[in-house]
Amino acid sequence: MFIDGTWGNATNGAVFDVINPANQKTICSVPDGSGADAVAAIEAAERALGAWAGRSAYERSEILYKAWQLMTERSEALARTMTEEQGKPLRAARIEVKYAADFLLWFAEEAKRVYGETIPAARADQRFIVARQPVGVVAAITPWNYPVSMITRKVGPALAAGCTVVLKPAEDTPLCAIEIFKILEEAGVPGGVINLVTTSSPAAVGDAFVEHPGVAKLTFTGSTAVGRMLAGRAAANMKRVSCELGGHAPFIVFEDADPVHAAKGASLVKFLNTGQACISPNRMYVPNRHLDAFTSTLSDRVQKMKAGSGFEEGVSIGPLVNAAAVDKVDAQVKDAVTGGAEIVCGGERLVDGALGDGFFYAPTVLGGVNQSMQIYREETFGPVAPVIGFDDEDEVLSLANDTHYGLAAYVYTQNMARAFRMFEGLRFGIIGINDINPTAAAVPFGGMKSSGLGREGGHEGIDEYLETKVGGFSI
Ligand code: NAP
């Protein structure tokens, strides 16, 4: 753990193991922080706040720029750490490190653009000035599925704004967090400004985050259930809150789109990170008359995907993060089959040879999925593509919006007017129109409805870490 500028153990000496999900071997053990360690980290962040907020934006920017340089230089080592503890194929891990570093660079630049305002007053002797100041100590909680970028997407803007930070990373992926903190320390972030508490007791650390009066803001990425609970408790103590939560993305292919091209896109985005992405498509809507062409192209491509350790050449399906994740995917597939769905391909755990040592599930395409099935409503977080037929635009728009989630949606169409109707009508925060990667550090990322509060990235990303202050001057 890294508290007050010092690397150390949990105060009670406890540790927990970090497991490679491809073979269940222990990689190493890390400190198992307690609520008391979280409090020590928060108090270090409180002490460091004044001096960090008092540095010029240019100084903070320079440190973030240096961190971007270091992360870029160390990208291969960081990607390897990610593949080992999280499981994703090395190629995907390298892409994530690049995406993660982009946030450091973007917010190094945005630090210098925290503008205020002057506002005309009704009285001749009055002047109004609006200034924006750091919110204070930020408590951040991140998930395991994107273990590097989910951290830089919070820590980058928080540091740029002049906030200090305490981070609790996911217990499945603490090693990436440790490597990021080494980079930030080497880049020149002063002691106490960033603090890292690794733990296998998330609730104890979460309690400190939502209850300690020194925490001004909670930023959380993870499941809707945990986010809702923590956001409610933090709000009760009047802390600022932002949350990036779960999703259930529709992927809509219209009859004017090329179904084969759309199926290629679907196969790429659905199976990214073995389906363990908040923006992963969960419902694929295809016109009834194109169902055969779409499903057969999709299943042809899916059957060619190779599962295995992320370090093996040619592997695109890594393990799921743990045994519970495999059980959940398997239960959703079984429930769908019981309800009448057809397994077009996959639909089983992968246990042959070395795969049996890890948490593997076959990439799966399901046909004949309907609204009565769990998979139609619950986030899968695994490699399953449910395909659903539809007949017209109004029907599919209403089906797509019929969810309490509102993170990402995808549309394939060659009709520009329809593309606009969909962009405007879909109640989701991120819309890909013929585009399977509608994200970048420069654009806002976040969801509507139960998918979250606030936005990360883009110029909005730094707003989440700023308070607005007005000064009325009588002259
Ligand atoms: P999770 O179980 O909610 O865990 C997320 C984080 O919260 C982890 O660090 C976890 O710690 C911690 N946590 C769990 N219970 C807690 C508690 N009582 N108090 C404080 N912290 C607590 O979610 P997950 O399964 O790791 O992540 C997958 C979810 O994240 C999916 O729903 C996915 O859609 C969502 N996600 C959303 C985005 C987005 O940008 N919208 C991005 C990525 C993922 P432990 O690891 O120790 O359990």
Short mmCIF file of C-alpha atoms in Angstrom, two decimals, residues 137-374:
data_model
loop_
_atom_site.label_atom_id
_atom_site.label_comp_id
_atom_site.label_asym_id
_atom_site.label_seq_id
_atom_site.Cartn_x
_atom_site.Cartn_y
_atom_site.Cartn_z
CA VAL A 137 -10.09 14.74 -0.86
CA VAL A 138 -11.39 12.22 -3.41
CA ALA A 139 -12.08 8.59 -2.47
CA ALA A 140 -11.98 6.38 -5.57
CA ILE A 141 -13.11 2.76 -6.01
CA THR A 142 -12.36 0.90 -9.25
CA PRO A 143 -13.25 -2.49 -10.82
CA TRP A 144 -11.04 -5.28 -12.17
CA ASN A 145 -12.22 -5.43 -15.79
CA TYR A 146 -10.20 -2.41 -17.00
CA PRO A 147 -7.69 -2.26 -14.14
CA VAL A 148 -5.46 0.50 -15.54
CA SER A 149 -7.75 2.85 -17.47
CA MET A 150 -10.45 2.92 -14.78
CA ILE A 151 -7.81 4.31 -12.43
CA THR A 152 -6.25 6.95 -14.71
CA ARG A 153 -9.75 8.10 -15.76
CA LYS A 154 -10.32 9.15 -12.12
CA VAL A 155 -6.86 9.95 -10.77
CA GLY A 156 -5.85 11.99 -13.86
CA PRO A 157 -8.63 14.60 -13.60
CA ALA A 158 -8.61 14.61 -9.77
CA LEU A 159 -4.89 15.50 -9.71
CA ALA A 160 -5.30 17.97 -12.55
CA ALA A 161 -8.06 19.76 -10.62
CA GLY A 162 -5.86 20.01 -7.49
CA CYS A 163 -7.57 17.27 -5.44
CA THR A 164 -5.80 14.62 -3.39
CA VAL A 165 -6.81 10.98 -3.74
CA VAL A 166 -7.27 7.71 -1.85
CA LEU A 167 -7.78 4.74 -4.18
CA LYS A 168 -9.19 1.31 -3.39
CA PRO A 169 -8.63 -0.88 -6.47
CA ALA A 170 -10.49 -4.15 -7.09
CA GLU A 171 -9.15 -7.03 -5.03
CA ASP A 172 -8.70 -9.17 -8.18
CA THR A 173 -6.33 -6.63 -9.78
CA PRO A 174 -4.25 -4.76 -7.19
CA LEU A 175 -0.95 -5.25 -9.05
CA CYS A 176 -1.84 -2.87 -11.90
CA ALA A 177 -2.79 -0.25 -9.31
CA ILE A 178 0.57 -0.67 -7.57
CA GLU A 179 2.43 -0.19 -10.87
CA ILE A 180 0.41 2.96 -11.64
CA PHE A 181 1.21 4.41 -8.23
CA LYS A 182 4.93 3.73 -8.75
CA ILE A 183 4.67 5.71 -11.98
CA LEU A 184 2.84 8.61 -10.31
CA GLU A 185 5.36 8.69 -7.46
CA GLU A 186 8.28 8.71 -9.90
CA ALA A 187 6.60 11.42 -11.95
CA GLY A 188 6.79 13.66 -8.90
CA VAL A 189 3.37 13.50 -7.24
CA PRO A 190 4.20 14.54 -3.64
CA GLY A 191 3.66 12.27 -0.63
CA GLY A 192 0.07 12.16 0.65
CA VAL A 193 -1.40 13.46 -2.60
CA ILE A 194 -2.11 9.94 -3.85
CA ASN A 195 -2.75 7.05 -1.49
CA LEU A 196 -3.40 3.40 -2.30
CA VAL A 197 -5.21 0.93 -0.03
CA THR A 198 -5.34 -2.64 -1.32
CA THR A 199 -7.83 -4.84 0.49
CA SER A 200 -9.93 -7.97 0.42
CA SER A 201 -12.46 -6.26 2.73
CA PRO A 202 -14.03 -3.69 0.42
CA ALA A 203 -16.87 -2.91 2.82
CA ALA A 204 -14.50 -1.81 5.62
CA VAL A 205 -12.68 0.58 3.32
CA GLY A 206 -15.96 1.67 1.69
CA ASP A 207 -17.36 2.53 5.14
CA ALA A 208 -14.42 4.84 5.82
CA PHE A 209 -14.86 6.47 2.39
CA VAL A 210 -18.55 7.29 2.87
CA GLU A 211 -18.37 8.19 6.57
CA HIS A 212 -15.08 10.03 7.14
CA PRO A 213 -15.74 13.77 7.21
CA GLY A 214 -12.44 14.40 5.42
CA VAL A 215 -13.68 12.84 2.18
CA ALA A 216 -15.33 15.44 -0.05
CA LYS A 217 -16.11 13.26 -3.03
CA LEU A 218 -16.68 9.59 -3.83
CA THR A 219 -16.03 8.37 -7.35
CA PHE A 220 -17.03 4.77 -8.00
CA THR A 221 -16.89 2.41 -10.97
CA GLY A 222 -18.46 -0.99 -10.61
CA SER A 223 -21.82 -2.71 -10.36
CA THR A 224 -25.09 -0.81 -10.07
CA ALA A 225 -25.97 -2.58 -6.80
CA VAL A 226 -22.79 -1.55 -4.96
CA GLY A 227 -22.72 1.90 -6.60
CA ARG A 228 -26.30 2.64 -5.58
CA MET A 229 -25.63 1.58 -1.99
CA LEU A 230 -22.40 3.61 -1.65
CA ALA A 231 -23.80 6.64 -3.48
CA GLY A 232 -26.80 6.70 -1.12
CA ARG A 233 -24.62 6.56 1.96
CA ALA A 234 -22.17 9.15 0.66
CA ALA A 235 -25.02 11.47 -0.34
CA ALA A 236 -26.46 11.18 3.17
CA ASN A 237 -23.20 12.76 4.38
CA MET A 238 -23.45 15.41 1.62
CA LYS A 239 -20.39 14.12 -0.24
CA ARG A 240 -20.18 14.74 -3.97
CA VAL A 241 -20.71 11.49 -5.86
CA SER A 242 -20.07 10.22 -9.36
CA CYS A 243 -20.70 6.65 -10.47
CA GLU A 244 -19.92 4.62 -13.60
CA LEU A 245 -22.10 1.54 -13.28
CA GLY A 246 -23.43 -1.43 -15.18
CA GLY A 247 -24.92 -1.56 -18.66
CA HIS A 248 -27.12 -3.66 -20.92
CA ALA A 249 -26.29 -2.40 -24.37
CA PRO A 250 -28.61 -2.96 -27.33
CA PHE A 251 -26.90 -3.60 -30.69
CA ILE A 252 -29.40 -2.79 -33.46
CA VAL A 253 -28.89 -3.81 -37.08
CA PHE A 254 -31.35 -2.24 -39.55
CA GLU A 255 -32.34 -3.80 -42.86
CA ASP A 256 -30.51 -1.05 -44.77
CA ALA A 257 -27.20 -2.14 -43.16
CA ASP A 258 -25.02 -4.92 -44.51
CA PRO A 259 -25.80 -7.80 -42.09
CA VAL A 260 -22.44 -9.44 -42.73
CA HIS A 261 -20.51 -6.27 -41.96
CA ALA A 262 -22.65 -5.72 -38.83
CA ALA A 263 -22.03 -9.30 -37.68
CA LYS A 264 -18.28 -8.73 -37.99
CA GLY A 265 -18.62 -5.62 -35.82
CA ALA A 266 -20.76 -7.55 -33.34
CA SER A 267 -18.19 -10.33 -33.06
CA LEU A 268 -15.43 -7.82 -32.36
CA VAL A 269 -17.18 -5.69 -29.75
CA LYS A 270 -19.16 -8.42 -27.96
CA PHE A 271 -16.18 -10.64 -27.20
CA LEU A 272 -13.76 -7.88 -26.26
CA ASN A 273 -12.38 -8.65 -22.79
CA THR A 274 -14.41 -11.90 -22.97
CA GLY A 275 -17.60 -9.84 -22.71
CA GLN A 276 -16.52 -8.31 -19.39
CA ALA A 277 -17.12 -4.71 -20.38
CA CYS A 278 -19.78 -2.30 -19.19
CA ILE A 279 -20.38 -1.23 -22.81
CA SER A 280 -20.53 -4.81 -24.12
CA PRO A 281 -23.63 -5.51 -26.28
CA ASN A 282 -26.12 -7.63 -24.35
CA ARG A 283 -29.03 -7.69 -26.79
CA MET A 284 -28.54 -7.95 -30.57
CA TYR A 285 -31.65 -6.87 -32.48
CA VAL A 286 -31.71 -8.00 -36.12
CA PRO A 287 -34.55 -7.69 -38.70
CA ASN A 288 -36.33 -11.04 -38.94
CA ARG A 289 -35.54 -11.35 -42.65
CA HIS A 290 -31.78 -10.87 -41.98
CA LEU A 291 -31.57 -13.16 -38.97
CA ASP A 292 -30.03 -16.09 -40.86
CA ALA A 293 -27.32 -14.07 -42.64
CA PHE A 294 -26.39 -12.20 -39.46
CA THR A 295 -26.41 -15.22 -37.14
CA SER A 296 -24.44 -17.47 -39.45
CA THR A 297 -21.70 -14.86 -40.05
CA LEU A 298 -21.53 -14.16 -36.34
CA SER A 299 -21.32 -17.81 -35.34
CA ASP A 300 -18.73 -18.58 -38.08
CA ARG A 301 -16.50 -15.89 -36.67
CA VAL A 302 -17.14 -16.85 -33.05
CA GLN A 303 -16.27 -20.50 -33.66
CA LYS A 304 -12.86 -19.45 -34.96
CA MET A 305 -12.04 -17.61 -31.73
CA LYS A 306 -9.33 -19.25 -29.66
CA ALA A 307 -9.62 -19.40 -25.89
CA GLY A 308 -6.60 -19.64 -23.60
CA SER A 309 -4.02 -17.78 -21.60
CA GLY A 310 -3.77 -14.17 -22.72
CA PHE A 311 -0.04 -14.73 -23.24
CA GLU A 312 -0.63 -17.31 -26.00
CA GLU A 313 -0.40 -16.15 -29.60
CA GLY A 314 -3.74 -15.99 -31.38
CA VAL A 315 -5.88 -16.11 -28.24
CA SER A 316 -8.83 -13.69 -28.27
CA ILE A 317 -10.91 -15.25 -25.48
CA GLY A 318 -9.20 -15.00 -22.11
CA PRO A 319 -10.56 -16.44 -18.88
CA LEU A 320 -13.41 -14.89 -16.93
CA VAL A 321 -12.23 -13.20 -13.76
CA ASN A 322 -13.26 -15.90 -11.28
CA ALA A 323 -15.40 -19.00 -10.72
CA ALA A 324 -18.47 -16.96 -9.74
CA ALA A 325 -18.36 -15.18 -13.10
CA VAL A 326 -18.37 -18.53 -14.96
CA ASP A 327 -21.29 -19.74 -12.83
CA LYS A 328 -23.28 -16.60 -13.60
CA VAL A 329 -22.78 -16.90 -17.37
CA ASP A 330 -23.62 -20.61 -17.30
CA ALA A 331 -26.78 -19.97 -15.26
CA GLN A 332 -27.97 -17.27 -17.70
CA VAL A 333 -27.40 -19.56 -20.69
CA LYS A 334 -29.22 -22.45 -19.01
CA ASP A 335 -32.13 -20.16 -18.08
CA ALA A 336 -32.37 -18.95 -21.69
CA VAL A 337 -32.32 -22.50 -23.07
CA THR A 338 -35.02 -23.52 -20.58
CA GLY A 339 -37.07 -20.57 -21.85
CA GLY A 340 -36.73 -21.75 -25.47
CA ALA A 341 -33.48 -20.14 -26.74
CA GLU A 342 -31.30 -22.09 -29.17
CA ILE A 343 -27.54 -22.45 -28.71
CA VAL A 344 -26.11 -21.58 -32.14
CA CYS A 345 -22.55 -22.15 -30.90
CA GLY A 346 -20.73 -22.45 -27.58
CA GLY A 347 -22.97 -22.67 -24.52
CA GLU A 348 -20.59 -24.56 -22.26
CA ARG A 349 -17.68 -24.27 -19.85
CA LEU A 350 -14.28 -24.94 -21.45
CA VAL A 351 -12.48 -27.60 -19.45
CA ASP A 352 -10.24 -29.45 -21.92
CA GLY A 353 -6.52 -29.60 -21.13
CA ALA A 354 -5.02 -26.47 -19.60
CA LEU A 355 -8.34 -24.63 -19.94
CA GLY A 356 -9.66 -26.76 -17.10
CA ASP A 357 -7.24 -25.02 -14.73
CA GLY A 358 -8.75 -21.59 -15.40
CA PHE A 359 -12.13 -19.85 -15.56
CA PHE A 360 -13.06 -20.37 -19.20
CA TYR A 361 -16.43 -20.28 -20.97
CA ALA A 362 -16.96 -20.88 -24.68
CA PRO A 363 -17.85 -17.84 -26.80
CA THR A 364 -21.55 -18.34 -27.35
CA VAL A 365 -24.29 -17.22 -29.74
CA LEU A 366 -27.91 -17.69 -28.64
CA GLY A 367 -30.86 -17.48 -31.05
CA GLY A 368 -34.54 -17.03 -30.23
CA VAL A 369 -33.94 -14.94 -27.10
CA ASN A 370 -37.01 -13.22 -25.66
CA GLN A 371 -37.95 -10.82 -22.88
CA SER A 372 -38.83 -13.53 -20.37
CA MET A 373 -35.21 -14.65 -20.06
CA GLN A 374 -32.72 -13.43 -17.43
#
